[in-house]
Coordinates of C-alpha atoms in Angstrom, one line a residue:
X1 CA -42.7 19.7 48.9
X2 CA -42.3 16.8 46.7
X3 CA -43.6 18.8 43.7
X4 CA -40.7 21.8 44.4
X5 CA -37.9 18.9 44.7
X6 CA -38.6 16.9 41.4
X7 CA -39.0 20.3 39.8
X8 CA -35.6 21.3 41.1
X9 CA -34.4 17.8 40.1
X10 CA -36.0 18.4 36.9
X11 CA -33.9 21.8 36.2
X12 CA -30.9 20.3 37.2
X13 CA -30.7 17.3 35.1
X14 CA -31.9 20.5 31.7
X15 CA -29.1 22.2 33.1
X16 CA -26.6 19.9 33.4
X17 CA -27.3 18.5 29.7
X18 CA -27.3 21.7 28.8
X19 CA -23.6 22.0 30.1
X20 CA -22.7 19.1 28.4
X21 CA -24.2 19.6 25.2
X22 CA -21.8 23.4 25.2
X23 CA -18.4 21.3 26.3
X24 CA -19.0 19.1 24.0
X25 CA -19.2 21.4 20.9
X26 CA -15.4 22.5 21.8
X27 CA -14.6 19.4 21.1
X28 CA -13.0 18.9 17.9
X29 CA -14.5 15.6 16.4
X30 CA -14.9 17.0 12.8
X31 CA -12.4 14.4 10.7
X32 CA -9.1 15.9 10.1
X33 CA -8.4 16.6 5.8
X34 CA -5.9 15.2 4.1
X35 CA -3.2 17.6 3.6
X36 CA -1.6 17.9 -0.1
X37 CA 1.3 16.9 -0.9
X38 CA 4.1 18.6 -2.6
X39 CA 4.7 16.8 -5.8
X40 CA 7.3 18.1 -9.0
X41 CA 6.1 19.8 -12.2
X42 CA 7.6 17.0 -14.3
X43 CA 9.2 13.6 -14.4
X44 CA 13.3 14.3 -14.1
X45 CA 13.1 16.7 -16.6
X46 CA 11.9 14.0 -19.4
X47 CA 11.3 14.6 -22.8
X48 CA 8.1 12.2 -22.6
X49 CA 6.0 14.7 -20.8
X50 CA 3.0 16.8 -21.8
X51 CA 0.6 19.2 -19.5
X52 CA -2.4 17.9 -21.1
X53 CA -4.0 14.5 -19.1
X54 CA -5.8 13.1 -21.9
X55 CA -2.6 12.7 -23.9
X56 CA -0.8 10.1 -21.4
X57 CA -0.6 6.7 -22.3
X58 CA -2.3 5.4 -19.2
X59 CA -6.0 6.4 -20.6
X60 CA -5.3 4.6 -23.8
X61 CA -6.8 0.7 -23.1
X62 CA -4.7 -2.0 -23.0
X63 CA -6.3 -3.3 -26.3
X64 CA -5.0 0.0 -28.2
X65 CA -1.6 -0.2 -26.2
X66 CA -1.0 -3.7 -27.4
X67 CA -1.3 -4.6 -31.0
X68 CA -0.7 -7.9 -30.7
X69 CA -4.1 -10.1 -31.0
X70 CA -2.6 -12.6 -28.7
X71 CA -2.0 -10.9 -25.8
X72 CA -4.8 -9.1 -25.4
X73 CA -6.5 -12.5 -26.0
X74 CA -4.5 -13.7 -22.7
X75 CA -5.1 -10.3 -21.1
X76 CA -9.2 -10.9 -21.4
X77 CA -9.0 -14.4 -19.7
X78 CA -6.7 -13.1 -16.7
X79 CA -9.0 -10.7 -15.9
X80 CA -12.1 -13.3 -16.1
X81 CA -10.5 -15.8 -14.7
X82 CA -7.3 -14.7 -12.4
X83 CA -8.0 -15.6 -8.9
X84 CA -6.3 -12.9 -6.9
X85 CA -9.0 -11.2 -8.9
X86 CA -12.1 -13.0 -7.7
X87 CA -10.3 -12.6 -3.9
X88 CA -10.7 -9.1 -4.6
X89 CA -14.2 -9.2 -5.5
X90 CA -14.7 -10.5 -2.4
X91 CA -13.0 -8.4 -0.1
X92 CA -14.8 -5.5 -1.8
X93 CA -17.8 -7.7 -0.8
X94 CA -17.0 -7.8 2.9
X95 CA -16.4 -4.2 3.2
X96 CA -19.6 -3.4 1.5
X97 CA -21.6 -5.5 4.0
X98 CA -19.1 -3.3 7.3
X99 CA -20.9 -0.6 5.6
X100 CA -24.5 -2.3 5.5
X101 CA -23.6 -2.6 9.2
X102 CA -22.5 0.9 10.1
X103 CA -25.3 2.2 8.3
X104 CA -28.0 -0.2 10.1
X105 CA -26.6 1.2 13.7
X106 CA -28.0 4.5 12.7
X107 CA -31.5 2.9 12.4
X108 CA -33.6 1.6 15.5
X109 CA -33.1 -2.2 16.6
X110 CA -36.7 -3.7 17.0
X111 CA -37.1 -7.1 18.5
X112 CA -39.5 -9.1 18.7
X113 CA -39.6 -10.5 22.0
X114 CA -41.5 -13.3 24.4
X115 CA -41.0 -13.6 28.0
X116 CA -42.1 -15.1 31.2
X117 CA -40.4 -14.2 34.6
X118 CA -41.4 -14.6 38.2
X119 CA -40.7 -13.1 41.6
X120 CA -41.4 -13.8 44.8
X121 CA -42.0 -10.8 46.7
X122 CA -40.6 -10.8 50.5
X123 CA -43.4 -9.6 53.1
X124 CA -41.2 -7.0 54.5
X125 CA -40.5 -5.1 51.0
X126 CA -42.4 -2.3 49.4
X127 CA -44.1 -4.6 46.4
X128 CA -44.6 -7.3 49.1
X129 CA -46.8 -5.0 51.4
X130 CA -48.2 -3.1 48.4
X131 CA -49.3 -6.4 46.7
X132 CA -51.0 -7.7 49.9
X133 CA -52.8 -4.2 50.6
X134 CA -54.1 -3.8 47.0
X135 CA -55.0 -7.2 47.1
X136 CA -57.9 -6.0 50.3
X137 CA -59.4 -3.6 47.7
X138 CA -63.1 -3.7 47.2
X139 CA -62.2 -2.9 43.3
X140 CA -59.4 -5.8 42.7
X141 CA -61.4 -9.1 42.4
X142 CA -60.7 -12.0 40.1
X143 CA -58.0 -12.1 37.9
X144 CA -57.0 -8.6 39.0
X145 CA -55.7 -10.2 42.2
X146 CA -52.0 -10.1 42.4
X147 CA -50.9 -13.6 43.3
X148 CA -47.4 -14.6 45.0
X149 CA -45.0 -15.2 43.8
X150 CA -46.0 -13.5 41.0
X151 CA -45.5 -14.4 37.4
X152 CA -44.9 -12.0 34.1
X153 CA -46.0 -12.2 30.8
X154 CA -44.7 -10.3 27.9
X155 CA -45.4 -10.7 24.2
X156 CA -44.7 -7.8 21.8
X157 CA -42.0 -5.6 20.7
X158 CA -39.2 -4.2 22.6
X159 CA -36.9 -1.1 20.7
X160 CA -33.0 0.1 21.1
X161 CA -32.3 3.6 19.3
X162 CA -29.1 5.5 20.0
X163 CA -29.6 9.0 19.1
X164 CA -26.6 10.1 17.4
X165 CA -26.5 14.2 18.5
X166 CA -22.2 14.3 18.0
X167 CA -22.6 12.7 14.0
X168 CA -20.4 9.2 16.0
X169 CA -22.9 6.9 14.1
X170 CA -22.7 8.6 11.0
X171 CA -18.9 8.9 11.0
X172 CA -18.7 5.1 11.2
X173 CA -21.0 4.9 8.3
X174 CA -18.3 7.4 6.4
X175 CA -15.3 5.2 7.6
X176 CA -16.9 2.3 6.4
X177 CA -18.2 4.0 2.9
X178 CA -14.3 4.9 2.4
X179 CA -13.4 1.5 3.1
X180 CA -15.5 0.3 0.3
X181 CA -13.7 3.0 -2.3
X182 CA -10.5 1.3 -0.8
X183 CA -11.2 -1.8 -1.4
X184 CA -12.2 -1.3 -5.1
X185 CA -9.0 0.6 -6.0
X186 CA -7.5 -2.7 -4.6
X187 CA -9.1 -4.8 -7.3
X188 CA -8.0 -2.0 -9.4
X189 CA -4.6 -2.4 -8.8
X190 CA -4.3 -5.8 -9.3
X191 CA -6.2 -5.4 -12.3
X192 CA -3.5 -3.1 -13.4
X193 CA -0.4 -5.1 -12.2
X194 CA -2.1 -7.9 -13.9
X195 CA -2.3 -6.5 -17.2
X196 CA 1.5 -5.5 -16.9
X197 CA 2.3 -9.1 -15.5
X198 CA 0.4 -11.1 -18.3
X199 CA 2.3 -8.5 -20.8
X200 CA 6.1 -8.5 -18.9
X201 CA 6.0 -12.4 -19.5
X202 CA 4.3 -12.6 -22.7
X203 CA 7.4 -10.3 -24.2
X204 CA 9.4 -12.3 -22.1
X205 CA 8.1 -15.6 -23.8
X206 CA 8.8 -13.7 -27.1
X207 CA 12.5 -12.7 -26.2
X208 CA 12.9 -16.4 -25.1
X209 CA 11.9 -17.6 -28.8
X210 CA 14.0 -15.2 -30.2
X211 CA 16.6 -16.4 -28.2
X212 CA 16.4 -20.3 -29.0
X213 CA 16.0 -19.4 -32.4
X214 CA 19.2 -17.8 -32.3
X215 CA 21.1 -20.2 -30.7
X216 CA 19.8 -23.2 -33.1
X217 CA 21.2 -20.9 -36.0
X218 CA 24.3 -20.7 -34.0
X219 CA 24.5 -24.7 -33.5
X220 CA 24.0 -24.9 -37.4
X221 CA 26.8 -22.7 -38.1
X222 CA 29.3 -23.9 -35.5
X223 CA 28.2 -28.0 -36.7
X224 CA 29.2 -26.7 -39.6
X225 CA 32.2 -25.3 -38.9
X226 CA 32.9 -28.3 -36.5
X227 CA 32.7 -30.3 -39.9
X228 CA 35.4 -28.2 -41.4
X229 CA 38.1 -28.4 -39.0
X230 CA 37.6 -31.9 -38.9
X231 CA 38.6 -31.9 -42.8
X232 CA 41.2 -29.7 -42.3
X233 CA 42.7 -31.9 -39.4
X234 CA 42.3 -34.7 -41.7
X235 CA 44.5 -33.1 -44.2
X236 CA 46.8 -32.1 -41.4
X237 CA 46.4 -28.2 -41.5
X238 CA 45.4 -28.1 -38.3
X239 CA 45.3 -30.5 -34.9
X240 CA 43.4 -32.2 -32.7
X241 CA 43.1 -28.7 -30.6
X242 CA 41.3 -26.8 -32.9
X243 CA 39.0 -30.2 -33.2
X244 CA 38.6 -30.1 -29.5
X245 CA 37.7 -26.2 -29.7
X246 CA 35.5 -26.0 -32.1
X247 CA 33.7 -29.2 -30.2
X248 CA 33.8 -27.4 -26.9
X249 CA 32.2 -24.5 -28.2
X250 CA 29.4 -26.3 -30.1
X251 CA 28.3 -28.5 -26.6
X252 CA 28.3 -24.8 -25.0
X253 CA 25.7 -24.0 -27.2
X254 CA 23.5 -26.6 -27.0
X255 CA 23.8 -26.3 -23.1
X256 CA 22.3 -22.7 -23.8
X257 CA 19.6 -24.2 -25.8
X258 CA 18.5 -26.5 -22.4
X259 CA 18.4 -23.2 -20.4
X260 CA 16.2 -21.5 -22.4
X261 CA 13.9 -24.3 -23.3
X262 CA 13.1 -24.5 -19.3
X263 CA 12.6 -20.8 -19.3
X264 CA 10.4 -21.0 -21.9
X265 CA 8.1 -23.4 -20.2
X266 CA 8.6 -21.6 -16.4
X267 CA 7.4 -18.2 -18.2
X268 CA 4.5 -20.2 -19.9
X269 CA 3.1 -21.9 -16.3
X270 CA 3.5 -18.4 -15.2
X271 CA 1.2 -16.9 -17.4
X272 CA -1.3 -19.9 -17.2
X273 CA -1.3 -19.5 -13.1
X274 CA -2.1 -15.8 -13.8
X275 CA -4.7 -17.2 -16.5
X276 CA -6.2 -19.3 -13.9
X277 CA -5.9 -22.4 -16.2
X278 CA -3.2 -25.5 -15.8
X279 CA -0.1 -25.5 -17.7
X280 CA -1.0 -25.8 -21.5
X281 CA 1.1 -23.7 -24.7
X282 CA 0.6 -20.3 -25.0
X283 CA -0.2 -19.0 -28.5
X284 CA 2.1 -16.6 -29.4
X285 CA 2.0 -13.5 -32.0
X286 CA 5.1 -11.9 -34.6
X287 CA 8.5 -11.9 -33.4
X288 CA 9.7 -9.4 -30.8
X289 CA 12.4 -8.6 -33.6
X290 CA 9.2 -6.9 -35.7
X291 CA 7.1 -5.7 -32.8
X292 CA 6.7 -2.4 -32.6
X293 CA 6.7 0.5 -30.0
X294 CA 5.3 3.6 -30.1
X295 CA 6.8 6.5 -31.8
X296 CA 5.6 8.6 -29.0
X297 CA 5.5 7.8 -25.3
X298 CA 3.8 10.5 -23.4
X299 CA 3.4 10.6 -19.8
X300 CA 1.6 13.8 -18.1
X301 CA 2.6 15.3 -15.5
X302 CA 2.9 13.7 -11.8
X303 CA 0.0 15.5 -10.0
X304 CA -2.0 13.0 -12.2
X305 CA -1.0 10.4 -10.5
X306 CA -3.2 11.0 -7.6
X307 CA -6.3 10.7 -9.2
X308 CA -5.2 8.2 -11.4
X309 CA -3.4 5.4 -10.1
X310 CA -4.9 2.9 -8.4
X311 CA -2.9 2.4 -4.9
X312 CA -2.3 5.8 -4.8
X313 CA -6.2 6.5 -4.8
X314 CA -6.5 3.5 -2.5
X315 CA -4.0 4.4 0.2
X316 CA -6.1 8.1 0.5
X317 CA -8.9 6.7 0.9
X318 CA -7.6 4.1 4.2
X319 CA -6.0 7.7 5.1
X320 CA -9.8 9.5 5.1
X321 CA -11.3 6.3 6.6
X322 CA -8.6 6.4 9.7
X323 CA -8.5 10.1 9.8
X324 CA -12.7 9.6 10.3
X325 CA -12.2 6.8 13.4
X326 CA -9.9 9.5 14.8
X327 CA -12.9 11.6 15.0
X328 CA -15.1 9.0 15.9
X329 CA -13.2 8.1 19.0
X330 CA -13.0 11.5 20.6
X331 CA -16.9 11.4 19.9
X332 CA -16.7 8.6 22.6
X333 CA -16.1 11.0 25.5
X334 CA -19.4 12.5 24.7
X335 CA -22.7 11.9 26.1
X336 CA -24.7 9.4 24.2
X337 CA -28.3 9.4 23.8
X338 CA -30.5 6.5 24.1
X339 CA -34.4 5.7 23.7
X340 CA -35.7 1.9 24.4
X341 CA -39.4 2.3 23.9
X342 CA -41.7 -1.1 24.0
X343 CA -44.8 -2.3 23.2
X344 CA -46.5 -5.1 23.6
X345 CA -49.4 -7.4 26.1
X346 CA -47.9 -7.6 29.6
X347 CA -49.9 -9.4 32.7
X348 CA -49.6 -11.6 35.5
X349 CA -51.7 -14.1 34.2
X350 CA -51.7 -16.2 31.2
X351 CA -55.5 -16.3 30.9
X352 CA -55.8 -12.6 31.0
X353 CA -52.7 -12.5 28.5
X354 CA -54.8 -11.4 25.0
X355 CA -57.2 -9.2 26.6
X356 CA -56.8 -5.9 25.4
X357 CA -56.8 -4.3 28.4
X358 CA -53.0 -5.9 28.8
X359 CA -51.8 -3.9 25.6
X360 CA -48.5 -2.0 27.7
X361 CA -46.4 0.5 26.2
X362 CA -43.1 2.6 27.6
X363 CA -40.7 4.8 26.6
X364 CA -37.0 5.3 28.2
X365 CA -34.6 7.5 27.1
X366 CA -31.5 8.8 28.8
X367 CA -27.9 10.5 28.6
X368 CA -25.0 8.7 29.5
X369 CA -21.4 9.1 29.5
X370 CA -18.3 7.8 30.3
X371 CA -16.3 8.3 33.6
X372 CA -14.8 5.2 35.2
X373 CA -13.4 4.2 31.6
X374 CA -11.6 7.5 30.1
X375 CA -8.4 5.5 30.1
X376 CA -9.6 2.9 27.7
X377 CA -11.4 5.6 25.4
X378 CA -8.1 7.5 26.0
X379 CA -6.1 4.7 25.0
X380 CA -8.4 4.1 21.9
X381 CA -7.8 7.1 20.9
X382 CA -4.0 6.8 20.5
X383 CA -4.6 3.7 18.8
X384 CA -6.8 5.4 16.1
X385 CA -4.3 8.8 15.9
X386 CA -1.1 6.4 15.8
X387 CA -3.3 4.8 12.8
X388 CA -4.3 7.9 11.4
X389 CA -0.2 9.0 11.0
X390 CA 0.5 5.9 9.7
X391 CA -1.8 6.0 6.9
X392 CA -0.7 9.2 6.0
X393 CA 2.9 7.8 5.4
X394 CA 1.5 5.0 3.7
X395 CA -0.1 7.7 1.4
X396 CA 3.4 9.4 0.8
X397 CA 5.3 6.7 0.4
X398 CA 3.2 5.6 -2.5
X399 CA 2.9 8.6 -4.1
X400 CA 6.9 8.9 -3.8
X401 CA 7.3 5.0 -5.1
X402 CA 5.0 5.8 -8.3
X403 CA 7.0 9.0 -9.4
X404 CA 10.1 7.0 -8.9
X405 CA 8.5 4.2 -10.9
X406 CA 7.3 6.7 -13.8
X407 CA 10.8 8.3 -14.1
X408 CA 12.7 5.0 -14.1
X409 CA 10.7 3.3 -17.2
X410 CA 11.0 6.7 -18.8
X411 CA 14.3 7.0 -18.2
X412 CA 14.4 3.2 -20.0
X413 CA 12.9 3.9 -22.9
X414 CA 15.3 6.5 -23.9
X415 CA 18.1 4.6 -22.9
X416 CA 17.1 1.2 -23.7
X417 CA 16.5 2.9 -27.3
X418 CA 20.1 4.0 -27.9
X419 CA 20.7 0.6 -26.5
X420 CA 19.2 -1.6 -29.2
X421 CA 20.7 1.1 -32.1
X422 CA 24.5 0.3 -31.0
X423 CA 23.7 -3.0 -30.0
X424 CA 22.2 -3.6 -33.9
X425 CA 25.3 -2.2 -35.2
X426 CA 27.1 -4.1 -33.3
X427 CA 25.3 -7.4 -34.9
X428 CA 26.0 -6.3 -38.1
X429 CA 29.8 -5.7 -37.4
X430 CA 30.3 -8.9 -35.6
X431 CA 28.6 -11.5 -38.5
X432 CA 31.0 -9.6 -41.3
X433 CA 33.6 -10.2 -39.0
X434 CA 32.8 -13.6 -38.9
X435 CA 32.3 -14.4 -42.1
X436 CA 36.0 -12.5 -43.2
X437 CA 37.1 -14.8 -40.3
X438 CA 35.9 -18.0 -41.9
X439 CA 37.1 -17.1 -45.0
X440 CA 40.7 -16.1 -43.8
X441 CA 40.8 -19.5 -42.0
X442 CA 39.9 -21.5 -45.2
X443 CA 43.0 -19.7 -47.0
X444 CA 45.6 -20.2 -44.1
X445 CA 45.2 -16.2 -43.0
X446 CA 43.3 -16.6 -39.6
X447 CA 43.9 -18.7 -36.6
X448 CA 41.1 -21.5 -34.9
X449 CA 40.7 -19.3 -32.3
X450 CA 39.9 -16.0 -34.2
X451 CA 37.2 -18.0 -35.7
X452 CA 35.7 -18.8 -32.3
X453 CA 36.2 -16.2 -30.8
X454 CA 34.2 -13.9 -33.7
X455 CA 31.6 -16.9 -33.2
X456 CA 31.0 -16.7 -29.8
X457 CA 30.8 -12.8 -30.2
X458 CA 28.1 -12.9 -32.6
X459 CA 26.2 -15.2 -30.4
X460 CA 26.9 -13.4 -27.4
X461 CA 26.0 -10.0 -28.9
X462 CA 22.3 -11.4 -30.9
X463 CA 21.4 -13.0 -27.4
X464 CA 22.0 -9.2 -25.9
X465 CA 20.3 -7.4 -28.7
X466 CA 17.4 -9.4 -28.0
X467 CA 17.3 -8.8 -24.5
X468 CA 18.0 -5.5 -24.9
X469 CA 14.4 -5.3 -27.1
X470 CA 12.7 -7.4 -24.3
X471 CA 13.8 -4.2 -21.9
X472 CA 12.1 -1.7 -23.9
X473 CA 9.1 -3.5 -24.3
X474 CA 9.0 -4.1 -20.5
X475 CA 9.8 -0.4 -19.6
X476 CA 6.9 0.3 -21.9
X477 CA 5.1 -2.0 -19.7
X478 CA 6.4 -0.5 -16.5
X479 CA 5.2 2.9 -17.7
X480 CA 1.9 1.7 -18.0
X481 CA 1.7 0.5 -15.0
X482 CA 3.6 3.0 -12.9
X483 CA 1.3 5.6 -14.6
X484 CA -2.0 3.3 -13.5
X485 CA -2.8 2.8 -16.9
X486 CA -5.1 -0.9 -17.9
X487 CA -7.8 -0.5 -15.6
X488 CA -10.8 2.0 -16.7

């Protein structure tokens, strides 16, 4: 009878796994794919475009981008020595050793293990009265006598293997393998934004020498002129006014100068924090009057993006890792799968401890699976889909925030172009005019003011002509970076 009930017990626990093992293949633990996203054929219609992938600026390297020697000189030492850098290095560090983990768990955990217990069996308990009546056996002498309380040796090795039958284990391992891509599209992002930063404020540094090299002509010219009002007033052509003017507009200057001289040093501590260095000169190249841009700008199209830029590439792959713990924690209503086999020397007396008749050795393995805590897997779960949705936003929202970014420095290169042609006619306009305006004033046909006021024009319209310049060079910039160009 006891043979029929374990065999019955025996079918029923088959069966029952059975039944689990068929409801649990309707459940959909596969990770989800990330849908594709809708992107335009072109860039606002802009005449920088071409089809073709490997004519975009972004796969030219920084060193053929930039011709100037010194920049790419700083370039090289931020990217050896920049410390959100190095962080990065080590954050892709960390996620590598989460992966070293998730890929352990698929692995059995061995231990090596030493114990010693002891128990005190009651008279009145099954091992109690077993122990005494085995104890009365003709064949149970010596050190095969069970003594109480009873003590228990173990030396040897004692296994934990959790069979993963739903692909749980191995899903984690994918998570964590995506989180490893992610983190090195981070450190290629900031290598990119760094190569755009050490450039923006390099042509920055260059538009600020331009700029105090403009306004010390200026102060020349307007000393100058200073000087001959001060003649004139002598010989009573004109008053103290004009003297006071001319002055006035002079000490204006030279307040300029002090404003750019402290921007000039704020852009060169910048570039030495993004160096990694303390504050020191920067050596800088030609003039941003007789830099150059690029005849051509091409961009590509914006479905390159995705496989190009680096946050862009990042951003999917956190969107595969959380679309993957989605499917790892529906996995957790599942039945797991466990073995804990042992082996090792096992007796109840030390001295007896290394004989080899004490080698012991088990096996355990068993399904188990939730039911008193659905709620927190259920819970879990929301967590992980309310993740998942997030990431996908995140996803679009970058994609949308690099074509916005590609069509805006496009969009500034043509403009800023036309810019810098009206704004260098205007140059050349405003110095004849000044110069007819000095000359009228020395014959008596022009006013003090006219001449000031054609001064201050020509100074006001050099100092926008160079920045003007300095906003192509940093939409150039832009486009590189928008367009992840600067780090393959």
């Amino acid at each position: 009878m006891f043979m029929n009930l374990k065999s019955q017990f025996i079918a029923l626990f088959v069966g029952s796994s059975v039944l689990l093992g068929v409801s649990a293949c309707r459940v959909a633990h596969t990770p989800a794919a990330i849908p594709s996203l809708a992107l335009p054929d072109s860039y606002a219609g802009s005449l920088s475009e071409a089809s073709s992938d490997s004519a975009s600026i972004a796969n030219d390297p920084y060193r053929r981008l930039f011709t100037d020697a010194n920049l790419v000189l700083l370039i090289d030492t931020a990217l050896a020595n920049n410390p959100d850098l190095r962080i990065a290095l080590q954050r892709i560090e960390g996620t590598r050793a989460q992966y070293g983990i998730s890929n352990a768990a698929l692995l059995p955990r061995v231990d090596a293990v030493a114990s010693v217990g002891v128990d005190r069996f009651g008279r009145y308990t099954l091992n109690g009265v077993g122990n005494y009546d085995t104890n009365f056996s003709e064949y149970v002498t010596g050190s095969s006598r069970i003594p109480n309380p009873t003590p228990d040796y173990f030396i040897g090795l004692r296994s934990s293997w959790e069979i993963d039958i739903w692909g749980k284990l191995r899903n984690r391992r994918r998570a964590a393998y995506n989180r490893v891509l992610a983190s090195e599209e981070g450190r290629n992002y900031i290598v990119t934004a760094l190569v755009s930063d050490v450039a923006r404020l390099y042509f920055t540094l260059l538009s600020l020498d331009a700029e105090l090299e403009i306004i010390e002509d200026n102060i020349e010219l307007q000393e100058q002129a200073l000087k001959l009002v001060e003649v004139q007033k002598a010989a009573g052509r004109v008053t103290e006014l004009a003297v006071q003017q001319f002055r006035a507009q002079l000490l204006n200057t030279k307040g300029l100068e002090g404003g750019v001289r402290q921007q000039i040093q704020e852009a060169e501590n910048q570039i030495n924090v993004l160096l990694g260095r303390y504050p020191q000169p920067i050596v800088r190249g030609i003039s941003i009057r007789e830099q150059q841009l690029p005849s051509t700008v091409v961009a590509g199209i914006p479905s390159q993006l995705i496989s190009r830029r680096p946050d862009i590439r990042q951003a999917e792959r956190e969107l595969e890792a959380s679309n993957i713990d989605v499917a790892v924690a529906r996995a957790e209503f599942l039945p797991s799968l466990n073995l804990t086999p042992y082996l090792g020397l096992n007796a109840f007396r030390l001295g007896v401890l290394a004989n080899p008749q004490s080698v012991a050795a088990g096996l355990v393995g068993g399904l188990s699976a939730p039911i008193f805590n659905r709620r927190l897997l259920k819970g879990n779960l929301r967590v992980e889909e309310a993740e998942s949705k997030e990431a996908f936003i995140t996803y679009q929202r970058t994609v949308l925030t690099g074509v916005s970014e590609v069509v805006n420095s496009l969009k500034g290169l043509e403009n800023y172009r036309n810019v810098a042609d009206f704004k260098t006619e205007e140059v050349a306009v405003l110095r004849q005019a000044a110069r007819t305006s000095d000359n009228l004033f020395a014959t008596g046909y022009a006013t003090y003011l006219e001449v000031i006021t054609s001064q201050r024009s020509v100074l006001e319209s050099e100092l926008s002509l160079i920045n003007t310049k300095r906003a192509q060079f940093l939409s150039l910039v832009d486009l590189y970076r928008a367009l992840g160009g600067g780090w393959r």
